[in-house]
Amino acid sequence: MTYLTENPALFEKFQPKIDAYNKDKEDQIKAFDADLVAKCEQLIPSAKVLDSEAVEGLDFLQQLLSKKDLQIVNEYTIKELVDKQVSGELSAVEIAQAYIRAAIVANYVTNYALQFLIPEALEQAKSLDKHLKDTGALVGPFHGVPISIKEQMCYKNKVTHASYVSYIDNVSEESSVSVDILMKLGAVCHVRTSQPQTIMHLDTWNNFIGRTRNPRSTKLSPGGSSGGESACVGMHASAIGHGSDIGGSIRAPAAFANLFGIRPTTKRISLLNGISGGKGQESVVAVQGPLARSIDELDYFMKAYLNEGKPWCYDPSAIPIPWREPSLPDVINIGILPTDNLVTPYPSITRGIRHVADVLSKDPRFNVIDLSDNWYSEEEMKDLYDTTLSLYTCDGNQVQLSMLEPSGEPILPLTKHFLEFGGGKTHSIYSNRMMNAKRDAAKVNIMNKYFNDLKLDLILTPTNVAPAEIPGESYYWGYTSLWNLVDYPNVVFPTGLKHDVEVDSKVPESLNSNEYEKKVWYNDDGSIRYNSKEYENAPIALQLTGKRFCDEDVVAATKIISELLNVRRT
Amino acid sequence: MTYLTENPALFEKFQPKIDAYNKDKEDQIKAFDADLVAKCEQLIPSAKVLDSEAVEGLDFLQQLLSKKDLQIVNEYTIKELVDKQVSGELSAVEIAQAYIRAAIVANYVTNYALQFLIPEALEQAKSLDKHLKDTGALVGPFHGVPISIKEQMCYKNKVTHASYVSYIDNVSEESSVSVDILMKLGAVCHVRTSQPQTIMHLDTWNNFIGRTRNPRSTKLSPGGSSGGESACVGMHASAIGHGSDIGGSIRAPAAFANLFGIRPTTKRISLLNGISGGKGQESVVAVQGPLARSIDELDYFMKAYLNEGKPWCYDPSAIPIPWREPSLPDVINIGILPTDNLVTPYPSITRGIRHVADVLSKDPRFNVIDLSDNWYSEEEMKDLYDTTLSLYTCDGNQVQLSMLEPSGEPILPLTKHFLEFGGGKTHSIYSNRMMNAKRDAAKVNIMNKYFNDLKLDLILTPTNVAPAEIPGESYYWGYTSLWNLVDYPNVVFPTGLKHDVEVDSKVPESLNSNEYEKKVWYNDDGSIRYNSKEYENAPIALQLTGKRFCDEDVVAATKIISELLNVRRT
């Protein structure tokens, strides 16, 4: 059965182009290291096995990379990578080669890469080595650091399709401002990573390469829409990844792959020169931000990008606020919200947040405040969530459909889920404005109620109902999308805990009856959908939210919390 | 003939409420100083005379105020007013009384006041005096400084109607954030000033009090929509005024009344808790900002408001960037644009910009670059202006009409002019988004072309085609509205020159044939509309534009320019 813009005959004409696009990857990796490719094909199980078993991806890295390469990709932080080039211990080329090898292995395991940039990365690394040798100076704080980039961000003279098949011939005239900044600061971009069709799933699945796998359990979703990044960084295939987020697209992937991720306050990081279906849409504003293995590296990225990259010099919509010193009080008031009152999280998430609240309440630097009785009601949350979903689709999906239609590509299940947000109804501009006004009132209310009246510095919540989702089944966005709606900054961090198939098997006795709760907990026939066994190996991560523009404080607090949880680097 | 939402029978029912609302003003001024009121009625000509002659308003102040009051309202800057309270030379009550008397005289001349707050202002002044006496400390940088406020900004427990008759019973539960900030910093708010129907004329005319007059020539318009503020500040009836601007509404009034005005980069000054037809509209974002008699006072306001007021503590949409030290280079690259290529300014404006360019080119601190051959074409400007106008009305004016309809109030000519912007067409959200994308492209293009490639620090342009407009005939917004569309900050400043009926009488030989040029220069029958005699006494002011968020630099440069032009305080 075809749906909306689907046109199988038309799509068939695009298939050779998709094949050629994908073959370029094959060609690049074979040209780079045919031996490694052969070993990967021998050692790494078939897609069928990976898609059905809870395989930990890093095990293959361990088996396939040399000791030296493993040391580079596993052990050194961004700062150490840079320092070791200054000391002459490592060259940019050596680092690039190690990361490219990891990126190849990672792709066999998780299928996260849309486009490799191997020759470009090696060329760039070579020129960085020359620059350091000739001048004795680093190009910048990312000198020789391999960074993966979500594909929707344009890259000069390369195809940028943002997972829309109709864009398969779209060669970018210039790179996105953020890519330019990272490269000016010395970053080596060796791979452009996958995102889902329409870039609007909390999962990563498209008609170019199919689904991307979670590096912690290959049968699970890596989250989305920056799931290519979480798979890549989670496989140590890049030192840090750069993603984007309009409803949870940095945070869900970070959480699902046991990483740190930040959704900064909007307009701190430039969005200029990217492709998405959000063109001209400003009711819920997208952001870009990094996914990292440690909070220190995430901090390093933000500071370097803002203070040395100065995006406002290239993008007039970027706000000229540098990455400042944090200004947390001696005792941090942290509100804990175990459930948003709309959709009850799965047991491991509830266990995770209780654990962290418990740890924090024993530390004199934190004053823990339970928000359970102080949060918005189920009805109020439903209203806000309905508003968010309607804002995503209020043009009747006209922009999205105009990008899907020219290729007739198949509409994936989570694309359909997204296109039907708010009924997929075409609103009037008047209605859009009234929803904006409701959004603004919520933004003010959160400031007044929580940050001003209750004097909270931070709010700790789940990132998602599940520790990681079953592919094609990430339905509820509310834990992350609320913060896109009202635009308060968040950091997602691993708690150090994992889902426990036994401990986390119990379904709560009382569940809500709203449609979102039902979709998460029940099958259509009314039977319980939740099955603890599915989430084996999934990490438990939480979301920390701060005051607007106080991104630095959220990061600083995450450092303290991570130390208390003993999660240094994943 | 009725138009759209007009309903004379319905409107008639509101008339008694409007009368009662207006009678409150009469009662307040009589209760405060019946003698002054009697003298005003005796001395100041009738509305008929003022509406038809080029009367300078300040002459009446000179005749009606005591020497001491004149000294207070004419001679002392904000800083001096504050200092003289510290030294004990003046009390807040004395200052308030002097300004209230000026405000009464000013209202007879210019009809700018919607609501007086005389008892509140005196009470507040008394308590400020007590505070200073008791503690020896000022409440803040506006201690005892009388500030006028555009009425659309809510004032706690008072009616706020924003010139919509249907809002005549709308009592505000809280004050607007900016009013609260000013009062927390010690400001005394003694009067709320007029704005036009829909707040969308570059003129000031509504169904509550009729038209407001220009203090420099009472037969002319004071500009709008903050024309109540320009009349008030221009009559020395407040020490500084606080207005708002979405298409020129601070800048046209400032220019028409020989004042300084700033349209800051959006979201530096809070808009929270105001009433307008722009609810939820974010394609062209409104700003608030001051109108002042000197650039130093405007600078003082911005610094105090931002650095001590910290609007971001009360409004999550306000950006936490303090008022910083300017960072202009030793030699300022200033681009001069005598015409926008779409609508040719009237001769006095052209003379004014040539004069200023000439003065600046003789000063080593400026590198003057003529942009005449480097600006957008007529066609490109028309496209941008059409886009701007369509963005104002793209909801088919549904928000505006929903506010006009419940009272059936008469639709004024310039309201009709505004409602027909872009044909008053109802656009789809898709169309709105595509226009937003065009706006964003223009914003980037201006940065790249002028501020980055040409390395300009500032761009000097006309503020308006006319030095001040004939009431009901401010048609073209392009010189100001362009900068609302792309959101670069502007300061308007008086050049010290005035329109000269003889010198400025010549119609340019070649005019464009586009509809906007025609509307400005010609009557409907094709005869020339421009008549130099109409503009007797009108001041010549220009508009200086800077890089986004570099408002401080625009102010700093205006200080240098004003010194060179010998315009210290008007």
mmCIF file of C-alpha atoms in Angstrom, chain A residues 176-359:
data_model
loop_
_atom_site.group_PDB
_atom_site.id
_atom_site.type_symbol
_atom_site.label_atom_id
_atom_site.label_comp_id
_atom_site.label_asym_id
_atom_site.label_seq_id
_atom_site.Cartn_x
_atom_site.Cartn_y
_atom_site.Cartn_z
ATOM 1 C CA SER A 176 27.791 24.638 6.849
ATOM 2 C CA VAL A 177 29.147 27.380 9.096
ATOM 3 C CA SER A 178 29.699 24.918 11.937
ATOM 4 C CA VAL A 179 31.654 22.505 9.744
ATOM 5 C CA ASP A 180 33.738 25.421 8.502
ATOM 6 C CA ILE A 181 34.412 26.553 12.048
ATOM 7 C CA LEU A 182 35.433 23.093 13.238
ATOM 8 C CA MET A 183 37.765 22.673 10.293
ATOM 9 C CA LYS A 184 39.247 26.155 10.728
ATOM 10 C CA LEU A 185 40.000 25.115 14.291
ATOM 11 C CA GLY A 186 41.874 22.083 12.979
ATOM 12 C CA ALA A 187 39.252 19.335 13.052
ATOM 13 C CA VAL A 188 39.583 16.481 10.592
ATOM 14 C CA CYS A 189 36.197 15.424 9.223
ATOM 15 C CA HIS A 190 36.499 11.846 8.078
ATOM 16 C CA VAL A 191 32.872 10.761 8.046
ATOM 17 C CA ARG A 192 29.375 12.159 7.577
ATOM 18 C CA THR A 193 26.834 10.220 9.569
ATOM 19 C CA SER A 194 23.329 9.004 9.047
ATOM 20 C CA GLN A 195 20.022 10.527 10.052
ATOM 21 C CA PRO A 196 16.487 9.187 9.594
ATOM 22 C CA GLN A 197 14.126 10.029 6.767
ATOM 23 C CA THR A 198 12.763 13.581 7.336
ATOM 24 C CA ILE A 199 15.321 13.837 10.208
ATOM 25 C CA MET A 200 12.271 13.479 12.437
ATOM 26 C CA HIS A 201 12.532 10.069 14.115
ATOM 27 C CA LEU A 202 14.029 9.420 17.529
ATOM 28 C CA ASP A 203 15.686 6.636 15.578
ATOM 29 C CA THR A 204 17.977 6.436 12.535
ATOM 30 C CA TRP A 205 16.554 4.724 9.490
ATOM 31 C CA ASN A 206 16.415 5.927 5.901
ATOM 32 C CA ASN A 207 16.171 4.761 2.314
ATOM 33 C CA PHE A 208 19.867 5.209 1.639
ATOM 34 C CA ILE A 209 21.385 2.694 4.049
ATOM 35 C CA GLY A 210 18.508 1.340 6.119
ATOM 36 C CA ARG A 211 18.811 1.325 9.877
ATOM 37 C CA THR A 212 21.731 2.256 12.073
ATOM 38 C CA ARG A 213 22.438 0.015 15.070
ATOM 39 C CA ASN A 214 23.084 0.837 18.684
ATOM 40 C CA PRO A 215 26.725 0.174 19.583
ATOM 41 C CA ARG A 216 25.738 -1.077 23.054
ATOM 42 C CA SER A 217 23.233 -3.588 21.744
ATOM 43 C CA THR A 218 23.108 -3.872 17.998
ATOM 44 C CA LYS A 219 19.515 -5.002 17.947
ATOM 45 C CA LEU A 220 18.435 -1.727 19.549
ATOM 46 C CA SER A 221 18.100 1.721 18.029
ATOM 47 C CA PRO A 222 20.991 4.171 18.440
ATOM 48 C CA GLY A 223 18.343 6.856 18.890
ATOM 49 C CA GLY A 224 17.886 9.670 16.444
ATOM 50 C CA SER A 225 17.883 11.770 14.579
ATOM 51 C CA SER A 226 21.630 12.053 15.344
ATOM 52 C CA GLY A 227 21.872 8.277 15.727
ATOM 53 C CA GLY A 228 24.659 8.126 13.168
ATOM 54 C CA GLU A 229 26.652 10.258 15.568
ATOM 55 C CA SER A 230 25.853 8.211 18.658
ATOM 56 C CA ALA A 231 26.791 5.006 16.836
ATOM 57 C CA CYS A 232 30.002 6.585 15.583
ATOM 58 C CA VAL A 233 31.141 8.199 18.835
ATOM 59 C CA GLY A 234 29.894 5.222 20.811
ATOM 60 C CA MET A 235 32.135 3.003 18.672
ATOM 61 C CA HIS A 236 35.128 5.334 19.222
ATOM 62 C CA ALA A 237 35.043 6.003 15.506
ATOM 63 C CA SER A 238 35.379 9.743 16.016
ATOM 64 C CA ALA A 239 36.768 11.731 18.925
ATOM 65 C CA ILE A 240 33.571 13.723 19.187
ATOM 66 C CA GLY A 241 30.449 14.026 17.034
ATOM 67 C CA HIS A 242 28.397 16.990 15.932
ATOM 68 C CA GLY A 243 24.640 16.507 15.766
ATOM 69 C CA SER A 244 21.422 18.477 15.825
ATOM 70 C CA ASP A 245 18.246 18.418 17.888
ATOM 71 C CA ILE A 246 14.713 19.720 17.409
ATOM 72 C CA GLY A 247 12.865 17.226 19.603
ATOM 73 C CA GLY A 248 15.524 15.079 21.249
ATOM 74 C CA SER A 249 17.811 14.322 18.316
ATOM 75 C CA ILE A 250 21.078 14.824 20.181
ATOM 76 C CA ARG A 251 19.834 13.697 23.573
ATOM 77 C CA ALA A 252 18.081 10.434 22.744
ATOM 78 C CA PRO A 253 21.095 9.166 20.763
ATOM 79 C CA ALA A 254 23.526 10.213 23.485
ATOM 80 C CA ALA A 255 21.416 8.460 26.121
ATOM 81 C CA PHE A 256 20.909 5.298 24.068
ATOM 82 C CA ALA A 257 24.638 4.890 23.364
ATOM 83 C CA ASN A 258 25.916 5.750 26.853
ATOM 84 C CA LEU A 259 27.307 9.136 25.830
ATOM 85 C CA PHE A 260 27.168 12.737 26.920
ATOM 86 C CA GLY A 261 25.242 15.147 24.729
ATOM 87 C CA ILE A 262 24.214 18.781 24.969
ATOM 88 C CA ARG A 263 21.239 20.569 23.490
ATOM 89 C CA PRO A 264 22.482 24.113 23.982
ATOM 90 C CA THR A 265 20.184 27.112 24.218
ATOM 91 C CA THR A 266 19.178 27.920 20.639
ATOM 92 C CA LYS A 267 21.264 30.234 18.479
ATOM 93 C CA ARG A 268 24.518 29.733 20.355
ATOM 94 C CA ILE A 269 25.745 27.275 17.709
ATOM 95 C CA SER A 270 25.180 28.203 14.070
ATOM 96 C CA LEU A 271 22.673 26.264 11.964
ATOM 97 C CA LEU A 272 23.558 28.086 8.770
ATOM 98 C CA ASN A 273 23.863 26.048 5.562
ATOM 99 C CA GLY A 274 22.204 22.822 6.480
ATOM 100 C CA ILE A 275 19.347 20.932 4.872
ATOM 101 C CA SER A 276 16.192 19.977 6.700
ATOM 102 C CA GLY A 277 12.447 20.068 6.417
ATOM 103 C CA GLY A 278 12.433 22.865 8.987
ATOM 104 C CA LYS A 279 13.229 25.653 6.523
ATOM 105 C CA GLY A 280 11.736 28.920 7.736
ATOM 106 C CA GLN A 281 10.078 27.196 10.692
ATOM 107 C CA GLU A 282 10.724 29.054 13.931
ATOM 108 C CA SER A 283 8.067 27.873 16.349
ATOM 109 C CA VAL A 284 10.327 25.100 17.633
ATOM 110 C CA VAL A 285 13.887 26.038 16.835
ATOM 111 C CA ALA A 286 16.524 23.415 16.084
ATOM 112 C CA VAL A 287 19.992 23.457 17.609
ATOM 113 C CA GLN A 288 23.295 21.809 16.881
ATOM 114 C CA GLY A 289 25.553 20.376 19.541
ATOM 115 C CA PRO A 290 28.171 17.737 20.303
ATOM 116 C CA LEU A 291 27.945 14.136 21.516
ATOM 117 C CA ALA A 292 30.984 13.029 23.516
ATOM 118 C CA ARG A 293 32.408 10.251 25.631
ATOM 119 C CA SER A 294 33.135 12.556 28.564
ATOM 120 C CA ILE A 295 31.677 15.740 29.928
ATOM 121 C CA ASP A 296 35.133 17.331 29.835
ATOM 122 C CA GLU A 297 35.353 16.796 26.096
ATOM 123 C CA LEU A 298 31.883 18.187 25.591
ATOM 124 C CA ASP A 299 32.944 21.243 27.585
ATOM 125 C CA TYR A 300 36.138 21.502 25.523
ATOM 126 C CA PHE A 301 34.106 21.437 22.316
ATOM 127 C CA MET A 302 31.689 24.152 23.399
ATOM 128 C CA LYS A 303 34.435 26.437 24.657
ATOM 129 C CA ALA A 304 36.602 26.031 21.570
ATOM 130 C CA TYR A 305 33.715 26.287 19.118
ATOM 131 C CA LEU A 306 32.276 29.443 20.685
ATOM 132 C CA ASN A 307 35.305 31.278 21.977
ATOM 133 C CA GLU A 308 37.670 30.603 19.115
ATOM 134 C CA GLY A 309 35.139 29.797 16.406
ATOM 135 C CA LYS A 310 32.955 32.882 17.003
ATOM 136 C CA PRO A 311 30.011 31.717 14.865
ATOM 137 C CA TRP A 312 28.396 35.160 15.076
ATOM 138 C CA CYS A 313 31.090 36.462 12.729
ATOM 139 C CA TYR A 314 29.705 34.231 9.951
ATOM 140 C CA ASP A 315 26.068 33.794 10.892
ATOM 141 C CA PRO A 316 24.057 36.887 11.833
ATOM 142 C CA SER A 317 21.507 34.713 13.641
ATOM 143 C CA ALA A 318 24.096 33.376 16.071
ATOM 144 C CA ILE A 319 24.105 35.142 19.426
ATOM 145 C CA PRO A 320 27.494 36.538 20.475
ATOM 146 C CA ILE A 321 27.710 34.987 23.907
ATOM 147 C CA PRO A 322 31.037 33.255 24.498
ATOM 148 C CA TRP A 323 31.388 30.079 26.561
ATOM 149 C CA ARG A 324 31.705 31.627 29.989
ATOM 150 C CA GLU A 325 32.948 30.430 33.343
ATOM 151 C CA PRO A 326 30.131 28.609 35.137
ATOM 152 C CA SER A 327 28.454 30.406 38.003
ATOM 153 C CA LEU A 328 26.853 27.695 40.097
ATOM 154 C CA PRO A 329 26.108 28.444 43.740
ATOM 155 C CA ASP A 330 27.928 26.602 46.522
ATOM 156 C CA VAL A 331 24.835 24.541 47.154
ATOM 157 C CA ILE A 332 23.003 23.577 43.984
ATOM 158 C CA ASN A 333 19.213 23.334 44.158
ATOM 159 C CA ILE A 334 18.327 20.436 41.952
ATOM 160 C CA GLY A 335 14.727 19.445 41.238
ATOM 161 C CA ILE A 336 14.135 15.764 40.545
ATOM 162 C CA LEU A 337 11.266 14.779 38.272
ATOM 163 C CA PRO A 338 10.948 10.995 37.965
ATOM 164 C CA THR A 339 7.958 11.202 35.607
ATOM 165 C CA ASP A 340 6.473 14.005 33.530
ATOM 166 C CA ASN A 341 2.963 12.854 34.596
ATOM 167 C CA LEU A 342 2.080 12.119 30.981
ATOM 168 C CA VAL A 343 4.065 8.977 30.168
ATOM 169 C CA THR A 344 5.577 6.772 32.870
ATOM 170 C CA PRO A 345 9.174 5.809 32.105
ATOM 171 C CA TYR A 346 10.254 2.192 31.971
ATOM 172 C CA PRO A 347 11.504 0.699 35.251
ATOM 173 C CA SER A 348 15.241 1.053 34.569
ATOM 174 C CA ILE A 349 14.873 4.795 34.013
ATOM 175 C CA THR A 350 12.921 5.159 37.248
ATOM 176 C CA ARG A 351 15.600 3.149 39.018
ATOM 177 C CA GLY A 352 18.289 5.335 37.453
ATOM 178 C CA ILE A 353 16.801 8.633 38.522
ATOM 179 C CA ARG A 354 16.176 7.360 42.060
ATOM 180 C CA HIS A 355 19.773 6.204 42.242
ATOM 181 C CA VAL A 356 21.147 9.549 41.135
ATOM 182 C CA ALA A 357 18.806 11.458 43.461
ATOM 183 C CA ASP A 358 20.046 9.252 46.263
ATOM 184 C CA VAL A 359 23.704 9.870 45.441
#
